[in-house]
Amino acid sequence: MLHRRRGDGTTVLAVVALLFALCGQNEAASNPRYIAMGNLQTVIHGETLFSTDIGEDRQTTGFLWCQVREGTIHYKPTWARFVRIRDSKQFIADIGQDNKAYLHFGKSKAEAAGKYRCEVKVPDSSIITGNMFAYSHPVVKNNESWPLKRSEVEPSTAVGPAVYASLESTARIPCPIIGYPEPQIVWFKDNIPLEIEGRVSFDKVNGVLSIEQITEEDGGRYRCKGTNQYPTVIDGPESFFEVNLDQELKIGDGYGWMLPLAIILIILILLFIIIFTCQRCAKYKADQYNVAERERALHNDQVPLKNSV
Ligand SMILES: *[C@@H]1O[C@H](CO)[C@@H](O)[C@H](O)[C@H]1NC(C)=O
């Protein structure tokens, strides 16, 4: 069932009957006269590339609304809420003058994206429910201890700090890309698709790539690409979205400053050895001189003896 009316010329405000899963409890299950209507979807556009937890200058997102109808009658809900399916988080709806139950997203982040269930209670205590969608393109979820930069060459690419791993250890490269529908993640190493097998595994839940038994050859530039697709207007064509995250894997312990320090230490040790050896040298020469002197003295003493033979 699909009702539609044209808005102000450019926007199509589609009013869609929700796929109605009539709630099991109460009479509603046996009473299919109610229909839940709603705007079915909204698109969260608070962030472009990565989470702006740090800065609050996000764009404002619209809202979801739903309403219970019986024929042409709109019921004023006695109570309404929205439940985010992913984490069962509940949001009390705002009931408008128009008898619609609203969920306002305001300056929401991509984290608010997902499937929502609207639950509306009507005068006879039936609870009518319907599913709605808050879409978001893929966004890299960052935080203060893991700052990201925007790539200067590619608009849809974020650049993370280098990851360090020592030989033989396990490298862990994060890729916390969120969005709804859940983004598909693929990996590249130095622009070549990375096989997720053997020593290399990807934990989708935590968004971490693990590479065991690190060798020198594992070093390089790793990219994870997150993609998803959804219609930006109801019943419109699907649009494709992507975000890339580039990180350099460096083989070493991350103590780059230790190399110059080691060089200075080695120079100091060498200097010390040179000075010490020179002192020894001088002393040895002195000893040699003494020996020569003594030898000469001895030799002088021996001359008469030799001559006398
Ligand atoms: C910040 O994000 C990184 C990458 O996902 C993660 O490894 C780290 O645990 C996060 N830190 C905090 C404090 O949440």
GROMACS .gro file of C-alpha atoms and ligand atoms in nm:
model
  323
    1MET     CA    1   0.000   0.000   0.000
    2LEU     CA    2   0.154   0.327  -0.106
    3HIS     CA    3   0.010   0.674  -0.076
    4ARG     CA    4   0.194   0.962  -0.224
    5ARG     CA    5   0.144   1.329  -0.265
    6ARG     CA    6   0.356   1.591  -0.434
    7GLY     CA    7   0.521   1.845  -0.215
    8ASP     CA    8   0.636   2.190  -0.321
    9GLY     CA    9   0.728   2.089  -0.674
   10THR     CA   10   1.079   1.957  -0.625
   11THR     CA   11   1.053   1.735  -0.326
   12VAL     CA   12   0.836   1.434  -0.333
   13LEU     CA   13   0.693   1.375   0.007
   14ALA     CA   14   0.608   1.016  -0.005
   15VAL     CA   15   0.381   0.877   0.255
   16VAL     CA   16   0.422   0.511   0.272
   17ALA     CA   17   0.225   0.255   0.453
   18LEU     CA   18   0.472   0.071   0.667
   19LEU     CA   19   0.525  -0.295   0.632
   20PHE     CA   20   0.307  -0.377   0.913
   21ALA     CA   21   0.406  -0.630   1.159
   22LEU     CA   22   0.104  -0.616   1.381
   23CYS     CA   23   0.214  -0.654   1.731
   24GLY     CA   24   0.134  -0.985   1.887
   25GLN     CA   25   0.006  -0.858   2.217
   26ASN     CA   26  -0.335  -0.690   2.259
   27GLU     CA   27  -0.616  -0.713   2.012
   28ALA     CA   28  -0.418  -0.564   1.727
   29ALA     CA   29  -0.310  -0.905   1.611
   30SER     CA   30  -0.667  -1.002   1.547
   31ASN     CA   31  -0.768  -0.654   1.450
   32PRO     CA   32  -0.611  -0.557   1.119
   33ARG     CA   33  -0.821  -0.243   1.073
   34TYR     CA   34  -0.536  -0.018   1.180
   35ILE     CA   35  -0.268   0.092   0.940
   36ALA     CA   36   0.056   0.256   1.040
   37MET     CA   37   0.172   0.523   0.805
   38GLY     CA   38   0.504   0.698   0.805
   39ASN     CA   39   0.778   0.863   0.607
   40LEU     CA   40   0.965   0.529   0.604
   41GLN     CA   41   1.318   0.671   0.578
   42THR     CA   42   1.549   0.958   0.650
   43VAL     CA   43   1.914   1.011   0.566
   44ILE     CA   44   2.161   1.112   0.834
   45HIS     CA   45   2.410   1.354   0.689
   46GLY     CA   46   2.581   1.473   0.999
   47GLU     CA   47   2.931   1.373   0.895
   48THR     CA   48   3.125   1.349   0.573
   49LEU     CA   49   3.431   1.131   0.627
   50PHE     CA   50   3.483   1.060   0.991
   51SER     CA   51   3.300   1.101   1.316
   52THR     CA   52   3.289   1.456   1.441
   53ASP     CA   53   3.271   1.361   1.808
   54ILE     CA   54   3.551   1.607   1.851
   55GLY     CA   55   3.392   1.905   1.673
   56GLU     CA   56   3.019   1.959   1.706
   57ASP     CA   57   2.959   2.134   1.373
   58ARG     CA   58   2.743   1.864   1.226
   59GLN     CA   59   2.464   1.914   0.978
   60THR     CA   60   2.108   1.870   1.095
   61THR     CA   61   1.918   1.559   0.994
   62GLY     CA   62   1.540   1.538   0.950
   63PHE     CA   63   1.304   1.308   1.132
   64LEU     CA   64   1.102   0.992   1.110
   65TRP     CA   65   0.731   1.003   1.175
   66CYS     CA   66   0.459   0.750   1.199
   67GLN     CA   67   0.092   0.754   1.264
   68VAL     CA   68  -0.197   0.513   1.307
   69ARG     CA   69  -0.488   0.538   1.070
   70GLU     CA   70  -0.812   0.359   1.031
   71GLY     CA   71  -0.950   0.449   0.693
   72THR     CA   72  -0.920   0.825   0.682
   73ILE     CA   73  -0.921   0.868   1.061
   74HIS     CA   74  -0.590   0.962   1.229
   75TYR     CA   75  -0.568   0.850   1.584
   76LYS     CA   76  -0.397   1.066   1.837
   77PRO     CA   77  -0.151   0.825   1.989
   78THR     CA   78  -0.189   0.782   2.363
   79TRP     CA   79   0.175   0.687   2.369
   80ALA     CA   80   0.448   0.632   2.107
   81ARG     CA   81   0.811   0.545   2.095
   82PHE     CA   82   1.084   0.445   1.853
   83VAL     CA   83   1.314   0.152   1.919
   84ARG     CA   84   1.650   0.120   1.744
   85ILE     CA   85   1.671  -0.249   1.651
   86ARG     CA   86   2.052  -0.279   1.663
   87ASP     CA   87   2.087  -0.196   2.033
   88SER     CA   88   1.722  -0.191   2.151
   89LYS     CA   89   1.765   0.172   2.255
   90GLN     CA   90   1.429   0.339   2.312
   91PHE     CA   91   1.332   0.694   2.223
   92ILE     CA   92   1.006   0.850   2.339
   93ALA     CA   93   0.834   1.008   2.039
   94ASP     CA   94   0.718   1.367   2.022
   95ILE     CA   95   0.347   1.371   1.945
   96GLY     CA   96   0.274   1.655   1.705
   97GLN     CA   97  -0.041   1.864   1.662
   98ASP     CA   98  -0.097   1.655   1.351
   99ASN     CA   99  -0.127   1.335   1.561
  100LYS     CA  100   0.198   1.204   1.420
  101ALA     CA  101   0.466   1.050   1.638
  102TYR     CA  102   0.803   1.207   1.555
  103LEU     CA  103   1.161   1.103   1.612
  104HIS     CA  104   1.379   1.409   1.554
  105PHE     CA  105   1.741   1.340   1.471
  106GLY     CA  106   1.875   1.694   1.498
  107LYS     CA  107   2.254   1.698   1.489
  108SER     CA  108   2.277   1.320   1.496
  109LYS     CA  109   2.593   1.131   1.414
  110ALA     CA  110   2.623   0.835   1.178
  111GLU     CA  111   2.603   0.620   1.491
  112ALA     CA  112   2.230   0.697   1.510
  113ALA     CA  113   2.176   0.525   1.175
  114GLY     CA  114   1.989   0.197   1.162
  115LYS     CA  115   1.655   0.032   1.147
  116TYR     CA  116   1.395   0.172   1.385
  117ARG     CA  117   1.063   0.033   1.494
  118CYS     CA  118   0.789   0.280   1.561
  119GLU     CA  119   0.540   0.171   1.827
  120VAL     CA  120   0.216   0.360   1.864
  121LYS     CA  121  -0.056   0.294   2.118
  122VAL     CA  122  -0.408   0.387   2.008
  123PRO     CA  123  -0.720   0.448   2.222
  124ASP     CA  124  -0.823   0.084   2.246
  125SER     CA  125  -0.472   0.002   2.378
  126SER     CA  126  -0.360  -0.176   2.064
  127ILE     CA  127   0.007  -0.120   1.991
  128ILE     CA  128   0.075  -0.082   1.622
  129THR     CA  129   0.430  -0.110   1.499
  130GLY     CA  130   0.616  -0.048   1.176
  131ASN     CA  131   0.975  -0.045   1.059
  132MET     CA  132   1.160   0.265   0.939
  133PHE     CA  133   1.513   0.337   0.827
  134ALA     CA  134   1.768   0.604   0.911
  135TYR     CA  135   2.038   0.567   0.649
  136SER     CA  136   2.394   0.688   0.668
  137HIS     CA  137   2.679   0.663   0.422
  138PRO     CA  138   2.993   0.496   0.563
  139VAL     CA  139   3.182   0.707   0.818
  140VAL     CA  140   3.507   0.624   0.999
  141LYS     CA  141   3.446   0.638   1.372
  142ASN     CA  142   3.743   0.813   1.530
  143ASN     CA  143   3.816   0.952   1.875
  144GLU     CA  144   4.049   1.190   2.051
  145SER     CA  145   4.325   0.936   2.099
  146TRP     CA  146   4.305   0.831   1.735
  147PRO     CA  147   4.292   1.144   1.521
  148LEU     CA  148   4.231   1.123   1.146
  149LYS     CA  149   4.311   1.359   0.864
  150ARG     CA  150   4.134   1.421   0.539
  151SER     CA  151   4.339   1.309   0.239
  152GLU     CA  152   4.457   1.604   0.033
  153VAL     CA  153   4.432   1.411  -0.293
  154GLU     CA  154   4.120   1.197  -0.260
  155PRO     CA  155   3.801   1.351  -0.124
  156SER     CA  156   3.652   1.029   0.014
  157THR     CA  157   3.968   0.919   0.194
  158ALA     CA  158   4.074   0.963   0.554
  159VAL     CA  159   4.432   0.907   0.666
  160GLY     CA  160   4.505   0.752   1.003
  161PRO     CA  161   4.824   0.755   1.209
  162ALA     CA  162   5.092   0.496   1.122
  163VAL     CA  163   5.062   0.155   1.285
  164TYR     CA  164   5.381  -0.003   1.422
  165ALA     CA  165   5.449  -0.372   1.462
  166SER     CA  166   5.771  -0.550   1.545
  167LEU     CA  167   5.894  -0.858   1.358
  168GLU     CA  168   5.719  -1.185   1.448
  169SER     CA  169   5.444  -1.002   1.639
  170THR     CA  170   5.079  -0.954   1.539
  171ALA     CA  171   4.990  -0.623   1.375
  172ARG     CA  172   4.643  -0.481   1.440
  173ILE     CA  173   4.510  -0.226   1.193
  174PRO     CA  174   4.180  -0.063   1.294
  175CYS     CA  175   3.898   0.002   1.048
  176PRO     CA  176   3.596   0.119   1.250
  177ILE     CA  177   3.365   0.211   0.960
  178ILE     CA  178   2.999   0.256   1.054
  179GLY     CA  179   2.685   0.333   0.853
  180TYR     CA  180   2.348   0.190   0.758
  181PRO     CA  181   2.299  -0.034   0.564
  182GLU     CA  182   2.602  -0.193   0.726
  183PRO     CA  183   2.901  -0.111   0.503
  184GLN     CA  184   3.085  -0.383   0.313
  185ILE     CA  185   3.455  -0.367   0.397
  186VAL     CA  186   3.738  -0.465   0.163
  187TRP     CA  187   4.113  -0.427   0.220
  188PHE     CA  188   4.401  -0.325  -0.004
  189LYS     CA  189   4.775  -0.328   0.052
  190ASP     CA  190   4.971  -0.089  -0.167
  191ASN     CA  191   4.664  -0.066  -0.396
  192ILE     CA  192   4.641  -0.444  -0.442
  193PRO     CA  193   4.340  -0.630  -0.296
  194LEU     CA  194   4.445  -0.803   0.025
  195GLU     CA  195   4.353  -1.168   0.071
  196ILE     CA  196   4.194  -1.229   0.409
  197GLU     CA  197   4.335  -1.574   0.476
  198GLY     CA  198   4.611  -1.753   0.665
  199ARG     CA  199   4.800  -1.505   0.882
  200VAL     CA  200   4.559  -1.228   0.784
  201SER     CA  201   4.214  -1.207   0.943
  202PHE     CA  202   3.949  -0.939   0.978
  203ASP     CA  203   3.728  -0.912   1.285
  204LYS     CA  204   3.412  -0.752   1.145
  205VAL     CA  205   3.256  -0.691   1.484
  206ASN     CA  206   3.544  -0.483   1.619
  207GLY     CA  207   3.665  -0.367   1.278
  208VAL     CA  208   4.027  -0.477   1.324
  209LEU     CA  209   4.257  -0.639   1.067
  210SER     CA  210   4.513  -0.873   1.229
  211ILE     CA  211   4.832  -0.989   1.061
  212GLU     CA  212   5.021  -1.255   1.255
  213GLN     CA  213   5.393  -1.335   1.239
  214ILE     CA  214   5.490  -1.000   1.088
  215THR     CA  215   5.774  -0.998   0.837
  216GLU     CA  216   5.950  -0.702   0.670
  217GLU     CA  217   5.736  -0.753   0.357
  218ASP     CA  218   5.415  -0.682   0.552
  219GLY     CA  219   5.510  -0.316   0.582
  220GLY     CA  220   5.324  -0.081   0.346
  221ARG     CA  221   5.014   0.125   0.295
  222TYR     CA  222   4.691  -0.044   0.399
  223ARG     CA  223   4.353   0.082   0.289
  224CYS     CA  224   4.013  -0.032   0.405
  225LYS     CA  225   3.721   0.068   0.189
  226GLY     CA  226   3.368   0.077   0.325
  227THR     CA  227   3.075   0.095   0.083
  228ASN     CA  228   2.699   0.092   0.111
  229GLN     CA  229   2.398   0.189  -0.095
  230TYR     CA  230   2.048   0.320  -0.037
  231PRO     CA  231   1.791   0.539  -0.207
  232THR     CA  232   1.823   0.901  -0.098
  233VAL     CA  233   1.451   0.950  -0.170
  234ILE     CA  234   1.180   0.692  -0.111
  235ASP     CA  235   1.153   0.455  -0.406
  236GLY     CA  236   1.431   0.645  -0.579
  237PRO     CA  237   1.732   0.478  -0.737
  238GLU     CA  238   1.998   0.340  -0.505
  239SER     CA  239   2.298   0.567  -0.461
  240PHE     CA  240   2.642   0.427  -0.384
  241PHE     CA  241   2.862   0.563  -0.109
  242GLU     CA  242   3.217   0.489  -0.004
  243VAL     CA  243   3.484   0.595   0.239
  244ASN     CA  244   3.849   0.487   0.246
  245LEU     CA  245   4.085   0.479   0.538
  246ASP     CA  246   4.460   0.472   0.467
  247GLN     CA  247   4.716   0.366   0.726
  248GLU     CA  248   5.086   0.295   0.696
  249LEU     CA  249   5.210  -0.024   0.862
  250LYS     CA  250   5.568   0.025   0.977
  251ILE     CA  251   5.779  -0.266   1.085
  252GLY     CA  252   5.972  -0.160   1.393
  253ASP     CA  253   5.887  -0.071   1.743
  254GLY     CA  254   5.774   0.284   1.688
  255TYR     CA  255   6.075   0.425   1.872
  256GLY     CA  256   6.215   0.613   1.573
  257TRP     CA  257   6.384   0.864   1.803
  258MET     CA  258   6.606   0.587   1.940
  259LEU     CA  259   6.814   0.565   1.622
  260PRO     CA  260   6.970   0.917   1.646
  261LEU     CA  261   7.016   0.858   2.018
  262ALA     CA  262   7.196   0.529   1.945
  263ILE     CA  263   7.420   0.702   1.689
  264ILE     CA  264   7.514   0.971   1.942
  265LEU     CA  265   7.586   0.703   2.202
  266ILE     CA  266   7.801   0.507   1.956
  267ILE     CA  267   7.995   0.824   1.864
  268LEU     CA  268   8.050   0.897   2.235
  269ILE     CA  269   8.170   0.541   2.296
  270LEU     CA  270   8.402   0.559   1.992
  271LEU     CA  271   8.543   0.892   2.112
  272PHE     CA  272   8.599   0.744   2.455
  273ILE     CA  273   8.773   0.440   2.303
  274ILE     CA  274   8.992   0.663   2.082
  275ILE     CA  275   9.091   0.888   2.372
  276PHE     CA  276   9.156   0.587   2.594
  277THR     CA  277   9.362   0.412   2.323
  278CYS     CA  278   9.564   0.726   2.256
  279GLN     CA  279   9.644   0.760   2.620
  280ARG     CA  280   9.747   0.394   2.627
  281CYS     CA  281   9.948   0.455   2.309
  282ALA     CA  282  10.134   0.747   2.459
  283LYS     CA  283  10.203   0.546   2.772
  284TYR     CA  284  10.322   0.250   2.562
  285LYS     CA  285  10.549   0.476   2.360
  286ALA     CA  286  10.685   0.614   2.683
  287ASP     CA  287  10.740   0.259   2.807
  288GLN     CA  288  10.907   0.171   2.480
  289TYR     CA  289  11.133   0.474   2.510
  290ASN     CA  290  11.229   0.366   2.855
  291VAL     CA  291  11.299   0.017   2.733
  292ALA     CA  292  11.508   0.149   2.447
  293GLU     CA  293  11.694   0.372   2.684
  294ARG     CA  294  11.756   0.081   2.912
  295GLU     CA  295  11.853  -0.139   2.620
  296ARG     CA  296  12.092   0.126   2.501
  297ALA     CA  297  12.236   0.151   2.844
  298LEU     CA  298  12.263  -0.226   2.854
  299HIS     CA  299  12.407  -0.228   2.506
  300ASN     CA  300  12.661   0.033   2.603
  301ASP     CA  301  12.752  -0.180   2.899
  302GLN     CA  302  12.791  -0.480   2.676
  303VAL     CA  303  13.010  -0.313   2.419
  304PRO     CA  304  13.330  -0.359   2.607
  305LEU     CA  305  13.238  -0.716   2.685
  306LYS     CA  306  13.171  -0.794   2.314
  307ASN     CA  307  13.490  -0.629   2.209
  308SER     CA  308  13.689  -0.814   2.467
  309VAL     CA  309  13.597  -1.154   2.322
  310LIG     C1  310   3.991   0.510   1.946
  310LIG     O1  311   3.976   0.445   1.822
  310LIG     C2  312   4.072   0.343   1.796
  310LIG     C3  313   4.049   0.291   1.656
  310LIG     O2  314   3.925   0.235   1.642
  310LIG     C4  315   4.059   0.233   1.901
  310LIG     O3  316   4.160   0.136   1.879
  310LIG     C5  317   4.075   0.293   2.039
  310LIG     O4  318   4.050   0.194   2.135
  310LIG     C6  319   3.976   0.408   2.058
  310LIG     N1  320   4.004   0.472   2.184
  310LIG     C7  321   3.910   0.508   2.269
  310LIG     C8  322   3.955   0.577   2.391
  310LIG     O5  323   3.795   0.483   2.247
   0.00000   0.00000   0.00000
